[in-house]
Amino acid sequence: MKITDAKVFVGGPQKNYVTLKVLTDQGVYGLGDATLNNRETLPANYLEKYLIPNLIGKDPRNVEDIWQFFYRGAYFRRGPVAMAAYGAIDMALWDIMGKLAKMPVYQLLGGKSRSGAMVYAHATGTDLEDLKDSVSHYVESGYKAVRVQCGVPGMSTASYAVPEKKGEVRNYITDYTGIQPKVELWDSDRYIRYMPTALAEIRDRFGPELHILHDVHHRLLPREAAEFAKAVEPVRLFWMEDPTPAEDQDALRLIRQHSTTPIAIGEVFNSIWDCNRMIEEELIDFIRVAVTYCGGITHTRRIVDLAGLHHVRTGFHGAPSHSPVSMAAQHHLNAWAPNFGVQEYLVLGTPECDALFPSEHRMINGMVHVSDAPGLGVDFDEKQAARYEYLPGAHPVVRLEDGTMWNY
Ligand code: CS2
Ligand code: MG
């Protein structure tokens, strides 16, 4: 069996999905995703210029060898751009394997460990009352887990993932009006003084059952993160995400010494070597990698297995930029993983998105039920794709009030 061609499509409804379609001499094709938020043209280029010319002619069933060929063959390894490009190829090959075996990918991984995988939505608000309305909306829609973010009084601009106006639902992650990022201002001291009380109010209002998640988004210094983690301990968060920049893993030791608040890190990682130490030392409770930037199913499952040896559960990234193809691959991993935790799930279901990516995965009452169709259980309509093109976009950059550059 041989790969005869592969095509890359960039674009989608208010998104720059990077979709790969791998064609074979037996008519079976596979889909993969290489969407790297705000840098989408780079994995697309890497695929078209370097990987696809070397992919054509290979046997698509040699999934592992093809992964090793591209990873080891690159010499300058890793990084989100390359790993997203390999990730797309890898997902497409697993899709082909499932179609050949007439099995859903979760079956090839080892079968289902659960009938449904719990997901969490993004509740947000300009202030606490706005946030409560947003959380109520998701609770009434059946979600068991909700991430909560809200504006901090006195902060001179909206903070992370908070709309500028009450009730606004714009895509707060990426602004597709051009490549120049807007500037958000940040004040850690205000945040640390305010957010624990806000989170405690959410817990009081919605009771002990609701899984409440909060994303600190790399904003705090280690000592500040330890203070914050201790202050929110009574809230019993499902997790506190990215308390400090993920490169500094020693910071987590200080947080662990001061608090039992669960820690989730990993969406910025793109290989097992970025996170094996923090997993082996059990400095985190959830690993947040994404199948796209972590080199696809083949590499991500290695991370899941290592995490499983150390009581670390999965909490795959699933931000608004994620494509239904990468989400489909994650749904299969979530169905299989013995150490599944939760899946981030931004409702992708706009009619345009469903038309572009017909999918058999179903989200019902806060749980995703994985497709039983052979392969990934998602398709791609090239006619629909022709309606879209790349849109230059950027998410904000962050500065402190005095102008110091900070972490977005
Ligand atoms: C966020 C991401 O979903 C999350 O947990 O951290 O949405 C992140 O802000 C974006 O992926 C950045 O591009
Ligand atoms: Mg995050």
Short mmCIF file of C-alpha atoms and ligand atoms in Angstrom, two decimals:
data_model
loop_
_atom_site.label_atom_id
_atom_site.label_comp_id
_atom_site.label_asym_id
_atom_site.label_seq_id
_atom_site.Cartn_x
_atom_site.Cartn_y
_atom_site.Cartn_z
CA MET A 1 0.00 0.00 0.00
CA LYS A 2 1.37 3.45 -0.81
CA ILE A 3 0.66 7.10 -0.04
CA THR A 4 0.06 8.78 -3.38
CA ASP A 5 -0.51 12.40 -2.34
CA ALA A 6 -1.29 14.73 0.55
CA LYS A 7 -3.01 18.10 0.55
CA VAL A 8 -3.00 20.92 3.11
CA PHE A 9 -5.98 23.25 3.61
CA VAL A 10 -5.72 26.42 5.72
CA GLY A 11 -8.94 28.12 6.78
CA GLY A 12 -12.35 27.67 8.32
CA PRO A 13 -15.27 29.61 9.79
CA GLN A 14 -13.58 32.39 11.87
CA LYS A 15 -10.62 30.03 12.35
CA ASN A 16 -7.43 29.09 10.53
CA TYR A 17 -7.71 25.31 10.79
CA VAL A 18 -4.78 23.52 9.13
CA THR A 19 -6.22 20.29 7.75
CA LEU A 20 -4.15 17.57 6.12
CA LYS A 21 -5.66 14.97 3.79
CA VAL A 22 -3.45 11.96 3.00
CA LEU A 23 -4.43 9.94 -0.10
CA THR A 24 -3.46 6.32 -0.83
CA ASP A 25 -3.38 3.94 -3.81
CA GLN A 26 -6.27 1.97 -2.28
CA GLY A 27 -8.66 4.95 -2.21
CA VAL A 28 -8.65 5.12 1.58
CA TYR A 29 -7.71 8.60 2.84
CA GLY A 30 -6.82 9.94 6.27
CA LEU A 31 -7.32 13.32 7.95
CA GLY A 32 -4.95 15.12 10.31
CA ASP A 33 -4.77 18.51 12.01
CA ALA A 34 -1.77 20.85 12.20
CA THR A 35 -3.52 23.91 13.62
CA LEU A 36 -1.06 25.95 15.70
CA ASN A 37 -2.96 28.95 17.01
CA ASN A 38 -1.77 32.27 15.52
CA ARG A 39 1.10 30.57 13.64
CA GLU A 40 -0.99 28.40 11.31
CA THR A 41 0.95 28.97 8.07
CA LEU A 42 4.14 27.55 9.63
CA PRO A 43 3.12 23.90 10.13
CA ALA A 44 1.32 24.15 6.76
CA ASN A 45 4.62 25.21 5.17
CA TYR A 46 6.60 22.55 7.02
CA LEU A 47 4.22 19.91 5.67
CA GLU A 48 4.21 21.18 2.10
CA LYS A 49 7.91 21.99 1.76
CA TYR A 50 9.57 19.21 3.80
CA LEU A 51 7.29 16.41 4.95
CA ILE A 52 4.83 15.65 2.14
CA PRO A 53 7.55 15.18 -0.55
CA ASN A 54 9.06 12.53 1.77
CA LEU A 55 5.69 11.03 2.73
CA ILE A 56 4.61 10.17 -0.81
CA GLY A 57 5.51 6.57 -1.65
CA LYS A 58 5.59 5.38 1.97
CA ASP A 59 3.30 2.61 3.25
CA PRO A 60 0.71 4.40 5.47
CA ARG A 61 0.47 1.34 7.74
CA ASN A 62 4.00 1.91 9.02
CA VAL A 63 2.77 4.57 11.44
CA GLU A 64 5.59 4.26 13.98
CA ASP A 65 8.40 4.15 11.43
CA ILE A 66 7.03 7.20 9.62
CA TRP A 67 6.88 9.09 12.95
CA GLN A 68 10.47 8.10 13.77
CA PHE A 69 11.60 8.97 10.22
CA PHE A 70 10.29 12.52 10.48
CA TYR A 71 11.27 13.04 14.11
CA ARG A 72 14.79 11.63 14.05
CA GLY A 73 15.36 12.67 10.45
CA ALA A 74 14.75 16.35 11.23
CA TYR A 75 17.94 16.60 13.31
CA PHE A 76 16.73 19.93 14.71
CA ARG A 77 13.94 18.23 16.63
CA ARG A 78 10.80 19.17 18.56
CA GLY A 79 9.15 22.56 18.79
CA PRO A 80 5.43 23.25 18.22
CA VAL A 81 5.70 23.88 14.47
CA ALA A 82 7.41 20.60 13.57
CA MET A 83 5.45 18.55 16.08
CA ALA A 84 2.16 19.95 14.77
CA ALA A 85 3.20 19.00 11.25
CA TYR A 86 4.18 15.45 12.31
CA GLY A 87 1.05 15.38 14.44
CA ALA A 88 -1.16 15.92 11.41
CA ILE A 89 0.52 13.13 9.45
CA ASP A 90 0.29 10.80 12.43
CA MET A 91 -3.43 11.46 12.99
CA ALA A 92 -4.09 10.85 9.28
CA LEU A 93 -2.25 7.51 9.38
CA TRP A 94 -4.24 6.36 12.43
CA ASP A 95 -7.40 7.41 10.57
CA ILE A 96 -6.31 5.24 7.60
CA MET A 97 -5.44 2.32 9.89
CA GLY A 98 -8.88 2.45 11.50
CA LYS A 99 -10.58 2.54 8.11
CA LEU A 100 -8.52 -0.42 6.89
CA ALA A 101 -9.29 -2.39 10.08
CA LYS A 102 -12.92 -1.22 9.96
CA MET A 103 -12.48 -0.11 13.61
CA PRO A 104 -12.71 3.22 15.43
CA VAL A 105 -9.24 4.41 16.53
CA TYR A 106 -10.06 3.85 20.23
CA GLN A 107 -10.35 0.12 19.42
CA LEU A 108 -6.82 0.11 17.96
CA LEU A 109 -5.56 1.81 21.15
CA GLY A 110 -7.01 -0.89 23.39
CA GLY A 111 -10.74 -0.27 23.47
CA LYS A 112 -13.04 1.83 25.63
CA SER A 113 -12.34 2.45 29.31
CA ARG A 114 -15.58 4.50 29.71
CA SER A 115 -18.80 5.15 27.81
CA GLY A 116 -18.53 8.94 28.01
CA ALA A 117 -15.70 11.41 28.68
CA MET A 118 -16.41 14.43 30.91
CA VAL A 119 -15.76 17.79 29.23
CA TYR A 120 -15.50 21.33 30.54
CA ALA A 121 -16.74 24.58 29.02
CA HIS A 122 -15.34 28.12 29.33
CA ALA A 123 -17.49 30.38 31.51
CA THR A 124 -16.35 33.98 31.54
CA GLY A 125 -17.57 37.41 32.58
CA THR A 126 -16.55 41.04 32.76
CA ASP A 127 -17.35 40.83 36.48
CA LEU A 128 -18.49 38.23 39.00
CA GLU A 129 -22.22 38.65 38.29
CA ASP A 130 -21.60 38.29 34.54
CA LEU A 131 -19.54 35.18 35.28
CA LYS A 132 -22.31 33.67 37.43
CA ASP A 133 -24.75 34.07 34.51
CA SER A 134 -22.24 32.33 32.25
CA VAL A 135 -21.71 29.45 34.70
CA SER A 136 -25.51 29.06 35.11
CA HIS A 137 -25.84 28.77 31.32
CA TYR A 138 -23.39 25.85 31.23
CA VAL A 139 -24.77 24.13 34.34
CA GLU A 140 -28.28 24.35 32.85
CA SER A 141 -26.87 22.85 29.62
CA GLY A 142 -25.75 19.81 31.62
CA TYR A 143 -22.00 20.48 32.04
CA LYS A 144 -20.49 18.87 35.14
CA ALA A 145 -17.26 20.91 34.84
CA VAL A 146 -16.78 24.59 34.01
CA ARG A 147 -13.67 26.76 33.72
CA VAL A 148 -14.29 30.15 35.31
CA GLN A 149 -12.50 33.42 34.47
CA CYS A 150 -13.67 36.93 35.29
CA GLY A 151 -12.56 40.54 35.23
CA VAL A 152 -10.60 41.88 38.21
CA PRO A 153 -11.88 45.22 39.59
CA GLY A 154 -9.34 47.99 39.05
CA MET A 155 -7.40 46.13 36.32
CA SER A 156 -7.03 48.70 33.52
CA THR A 157 -7.89 46.25 30.71
CA ALA A 158 -9.82 42.99 30.47
CA SER A 159 -7.69 40.14 31.79
CA TYR A 160 -7.12 36.69 30.32
CA ALA A 161 -10.13 35.22 28.46
CA VAL A 162 -12.44 37.96 29.76
CA PRO A 163 -14.63 39.84 27.27
CA GLU A 164 -14.32 43.62 27.12
CA LYS A 165 -18.11 44.08 27.32
CA LYS A 166 -20.77 42.33 29.47
CA GLY A 167 -22.25 39.24 27.83
CA GLU A 168 -19.90 39.48 24.83
CA VAL A 169 -18.98 36.11 23.36
CA ARG A 170 -16.37 37.19 20.80
CA ASN A 171 -13.56 34.77 20.16
CA TYR A 172 -11.44 36.13 22.99
CA ILE A 173 -8.45 33.95 22.14
CA THR A 174 -7.61 35.25 18.68
CA ASP A 175 -8.51 38.54 17.05
CA TYR A 176 -8.59 38.04 13.29
CA THR A 177 -8.20 41.71 12.43
CA GLY A 178 -4.50 41.40 11.68
CA ILE A 179 -1.19 40.06 12.87
CA GLN A 180 -0.42 42.97 15.25
CA PRO A 181 -1.43 41.88 18.77
CA LYS A 182 -3.44 44.08 21.10
CA VAL A 183 -1.90 44.86 24.50
CA GLU A 184 -3.51 43.69 27.74
CA LEU A 185 -2.29 45.13 31.05
CA TRP A 186 -1.87 42.88 34.08
CA ASP A 187 -1.51 43.43 37.83
CA SER A 188 -0.63 40.24 39.75
CA ASP A 189 -1.16 41.84 43.15
CA ARG A 190 -4.74 42.90 42.31
CA TYR A 191 -5.42 39.44 40.87
CA ILE A 192 -4.06 37.59 43.92
CA ARG A 193 -6.07 39.81 46.30
CA TYR A 194 -9.33 39.45 44.34
CA MET A 195 -9.59 36.11 42.54
CA PRO A 196 -9.67 33.74 45.58
CA THR A 197 -12.77 35.54 46.92
CA ALA A 198 -14.39 35.46 43.49
CA LEU A 199 -13.73 31.72 43.16
CA ALA A 200 -15.08 31.14 46.68
CA GLU A 201 -18.27 32.98 45.69
CA ILE A 202 -18.66 30.73 42.64
CA ARG A 203 -18.27 27.67 44.86
CA ASP A 204 -20.85 29.06 47.36
CA ARG A 205 -23.30 29.88 44.55
CA PHE A 206 -23.01 26.56 42.65
CA GLY A 207 -22.35 24.11 45.48
CA PRO A 208 -19.82 21.32 46.08
CA GLU A 209 -20.71 19.09 43.10
CA LEU A 210 -19.70 21.37 40.24
CA HIS A 211 -16.12 20.81 39.04
CA ILE A 212 -14.66 24.32 38.95
CA LEU A 213 -11.47 24.93 36.95
CA HIS A 214 -9.45 28.14 36.74
CA ASP A 215 -6.64 29.11 34.36
CA VAL A 216 -3.97 31.39 35.86
CA HIS A 217 -2.38 31.40 32.42
CA HIS A 218 1.33 31.63 33.33
CA ARG A 219 0.87 34.97 35.10
CA LEU A 220 2.34 34.45 38.57
CA LEU A 221 5.84 34.19 40.02
CA PRO A 222 6.51 31.00 42.03
CA ARG A 223 5.98 32.59 45.44
CA GLU A 224 2.83 34.35 44.25
CA ALA A 225 1.55 31.08 42.81
CA ALA A 226 2.15 29.33 46.15
CA GLU A 227 0.24 32.09 47.97
CA PHE A 228 -2.61 31.91 45.43
CA ALA A 229 -2.80 28.10 45.53
CA LYS A 230 -3.00 28.21 49.33
CA ALA A 231 -5.70 30.91 49.28
CA VAL A 232 -7.93 28.93 46.89
CA GLU A 233 -7.46 25.59 48.68
CA PRO A 234 -10.88 25.87 50.49
CA VAL A 235 -12.60 26.29 47.09
CA ARG A 236 -11.51 22.71 46.18
CA LEU A 237 -10.88 23.55 42.52
CA PHE A 238 -10.86 20.64 40.07
CA TRP A 239 -7.63 22.27 38.92
CA MET A 240 -5.59 25.45 38.90
CA GLU A 241 -4.02 25.70 35.46
CA ASP A 242 -0.64 27.09 34.43
CA PRO A 243 0.03 28.94 37.72
CA THR A 244 3.54 29.87 36.55
CA PRO A 245 5.38 29.78 33.19
CA ALA A 246 5.67 26.09 32.32
CA GLU A 247 9.40 26.20 31.58
CA ASP A 248 10.24 26.60 35.29
CA GLN A 249 9.26 23.23 36.72
CA ASP A 250 11.09 23.75 40.01
CA ALA A 251 8.49 26.43 40.83
CA LEU A 252 5.94 23.65 41.18
CA ARG A 253 7.78 22.23 44.18
CA LEU A 254 7.16 25.44 46.11
CA ILE A 255 3.46 25.37 45.19
CA ARG A 256 3.19 21.71 46.24
CA GLN A 257 4.76 22.54 49.62
CA HIS A 258 2.07 25.14 50.35
CA SER A 259 -1.13 23.76 48.91
CA THR A 260 -3.12 20.70 47.90
CA THR A 261 -4.86 22.62 45.10
CA PRO A 262 -4.59 20.36 41.99
CA ILE A 263 -2.22 21.64 39.29
CA ALA A 264 -2.72 21.25 35.52
CA ILE A 265 0.05 22.13 33.07
CA GLY A 266 1.01 21.19 29.54
CA GLU A 267 -0.82 22.95 26.70
CA VAL A 268 2.43 24.68 25.66
CA PHE A 269 4.41 21.41 25.63
CA ASN A 270 5.14 19.51 22.44
CA SER A 271 6.98 16.39 23.53
CA ILE A 272 7.37 13.94 26.38
CA TRP A 273 10.76 15.45 27.09
CA ASP A 274 9.06 18.74 28.03
CA CYS A 275 7.11 17.11 30.85
CA ASN A 276 8.59 13.76 31.86
CA ARG A 277 10.36 15.21 34.92
CA MET A 278 7.29 16.99 36.30
CA ILE A 279 5.26 13.81 35.76
CA GLU A 280 7.86 11.47 37.33
CA GLU A 281 8.23 13.81 40.33
CA GLU A 282 4.41 14.06 40.55
CA LEU A 283 4.54 17.87 40.60
CA ILE A 284 1.29 18.03 38.62
CA ASP A 285 -2.11 16.33 38.77
CA PHE A 286 -3.21 16.77 35.14
CA ILE A 287 -1.19 16.85 31.91
CA ARG A 288 -2.66 19.33 29.43
CA VAL A 289 -0.92 18.46 26.15
CA ALA A 290 -2.74 18.63 22.80
CA VAL A 291 -2.55 15.82 20.27
CA THR A 292 -1.70 18.25 17.47
CA TYR A 293 1.31 20.02 18.94
CA CYS A 294 2.47 16.83 20.66
CA GLY A 295 3.24 14.95 17.48
CA GLY A 296 -0.08 13.16 17.06
CA ILE A 297 -1.59 10.04 18.62
CA THR A 298 1.63 8.00 18.53
CA HIS A 299 3.56 10.44 20.76
CA THR A 300 0.68 11.67 22.90
CA ARG A 301 -0.18 8.13 23.98
CA ARG A 302 3.40 7.77 25.29
CA ILE A 303 2.81 10.81 27.50
CA VAL A 304 -0.52 9.38 28.68
CA ASP A 305 1.17 6.08 29.61
CA LEU A 306 3.99 7.81 31.53
CA ALA A 307 1.43 9.99 33.33
CA GLY A 308 -0.57 6.89 34.23
CA LEU A 309 2.44 5.46 36.10
CA HIS A 310 2.47 8.56 38.34
CA HIS A 311 -1.22 9.19 39.20
CA VAL A 312 -1.32 12.05 36.68
CA ARG A 313 -4.56 12.26 34.72
CA THR A 314 -5.18 13.67 31.26
CA GLY A 315 -6.81 17.03 30.63
CA PHE A 316 -6.11 17.57 26.94
CA HIS A 317 -6.10 21.11 25.60
CA GLY A 318 -9.16 21.96 23.54
CA ALA A 319 -9.07 25.73 23.10
CA PRO A 320 -11.33 27.58 20.63
CA SER A 321 -8.61 27.22 17.98
CA HIS A 322 -8.79 23.41 18.02
CA SER A 323 -10.06 21.71 14.90
CA PRO A 324 -12.76 19.02 14.96
CA VAL A 325 -10.07 16.69 13.55
CA SER A 326 -7.72 17.12 16.53
CA MET A 327 -10.70 16.98 18.88
CA ALA A 328 -11.79 13.70 17.23
CA ALA A 329 -8.32 12.24 17.81
CA GLN A 330 -8.52 13.38 21.44
CA HIS A 331 -11.98 11.84 21.84
CA HIS A 332 -10.47 8.47 20.91
CA LEU A 333 -7.58 8.92 23.33
CA ASN A 334 -10.06 10.02 26.03
CA ALA A 335 -12.21 6.92 25.47
CA TRP A 336 -9.17 4.64 25.82
CA ALA A 337 -6.95 6.30 28.46
CA PRO A 338 -7.15 4.47 31.82
CA ASN A 339 -6.02 7.74 33.48
CA PHE A 340 -8.48 10.07 31.74
CA GLY A 341 -9.32 13.25 33.66
CA VAL A 342 -11.32 15.75 31.62
CA GLN A 343 -11.43 17.23 28.10
CA GLU A 344 -11.52 20.96 27.39
CA TYR A 345 -14.39 21.45 24.95
CA LEU A 346 -15.25 24.70 23.24
CA VAL A 347 -18.54 24.20 21.46
CA LEU A 348 -17.41 23.88 17.87
CA GLY A 349 -20.88 23.12 16.63
CA THR A 350 -21.60 26.04 14.35
CA PRO A 351 -23.48 24.97 11.18
CA GLU A 352 -20.50 26.11 9.07
CA CYS A 353 -18.07 24.06 11.15
CA ASP A 354 -20.32 20.98 11.07
CA ALA A 355 -20.62 21.33 7.29
CA LEU A 356 -16.83 21.58 6.88
CA PHE A 357 -16.11 18.70 9.31
CA PRO A 358 -19.00 16.20 9.41
CA SER A 359 -18.39 14.33 12.66
CA GLU A 360 -19.97 11.37 14.44
CA HIS A 361 -18.77 12.31 17.94
CA ARG A 362 -21.59 13.43 20.21
CA MET A 363 -21.49 15.74 23.25
CA ILE A 364 -24.53 15.10 25.46
CA ASN A 365 -25.00 16.54 28.94
CA GLY A 366 -21.37 17.46 29.48
CA MET A 367 -20.02 14.11 28.27
CA VAL A 368 -18.53 13.24 24.87
CA HIS A 369 -19.51 9.87 23.43
CA VAL A 370 -16.86 8.85 20.93
CA SER A 371 -17.76 7.86 17.37
CA ASP A 372 -17.81 4.14 16.55
CA ALA A 373 -17.17 4.84 12.85
CA PRO A 374 -13.94 3.35 11.41
CA GLY A 375 -10.96 5.66 11.85
CA LEU A 376 -11.23 9.07 13.56
CA GLY A 377 -14.97 9.44 12.89
CA VAL A 378 -14.68 12.86 11.28
CA ASP A 379 -14.71 13.89 7.61
CA PHE A 380 -13.72 16.98 5.62
CA ASP A 381 -15.72 18.64 2.83
CA GLU A 382 -13.32 20.10 0.27
CA LYS A 383 -16.12 22.07 -1.42
CA GLN A 384 -16.88 23.79 1.88
CA ALA A 385 -13.14 24.33 2.42
CA ALA A 386 -12.94 26.30 -0.81
CA ARG A 387 -15.03 29.03 0.88
CA TYR A 388 -12.29 29.87 3.38
CA GLU A 389 -8.79 31.29 3.34
CA TYR A 390 -6.11 32.17 5.86
CA LEU A 391 -7.01 35.13 8.10
CA PRO A 392 -4.07 36.91 9.81
CA GLY A 393 -4.81 36.93 13.53
CA ALA A 394 -3.15 37.29 16.91
CA HIS A 395 -3.96 36.98 20.55
CA PRO A 396 -2.98 39.83 22.85
CA VAL A 397 0.42 40.38 24.40
CA VAL A 398 0.56 41.27 28.08
CA ARG A 399 2.45 44.02 29.84
CA LEU A 400 2.51 45.02 33.51
CA GLU A 401 1.14 48.46 34.35
CA ASP A 402 4.70 49.90 34.19
CA GLY A 403 5.17 48.54 30.67
CA THR A 404 7.23 45.47 31.57
CA MET A 405 6.58 42.65 29.06
CA TRP A 406 4.74 39.78 30.76
CA ASN A 407 3.30 36.35 29.92
CA TYR A 408 0.15 36.10 27.81
C1 CS2 B 1 -6.04 28.46 27.15
C2 CS2 B 1 -5.84 28.54 25.67
O1 CS2 B 1 -7.71 26.88 26.68
C3 CS2 B 1 -6.83 27.22 27.49
O2 CS2 B 1 -6.57 26.63 28.55
O3 CS2 B 1 -4.84 28.49 27.87
O4 CS2 B 1 -7.05 28.90 25.09
C4 CS2 B 1 -4.76 29.53 25.24
O5 CS2 B 1 -5.09 30.81 25.76
C5 CS2 B 1 -4.68 29.60 23.73
O6 CS2 B 1 -4.53 28.30 23.23
C6 CS2 B 1 -3.50 30.49 23.31
O7 CS2 B 1 -3.36 30.49 21.92
MG MG B 2 -4.82 27.19 29.47
#
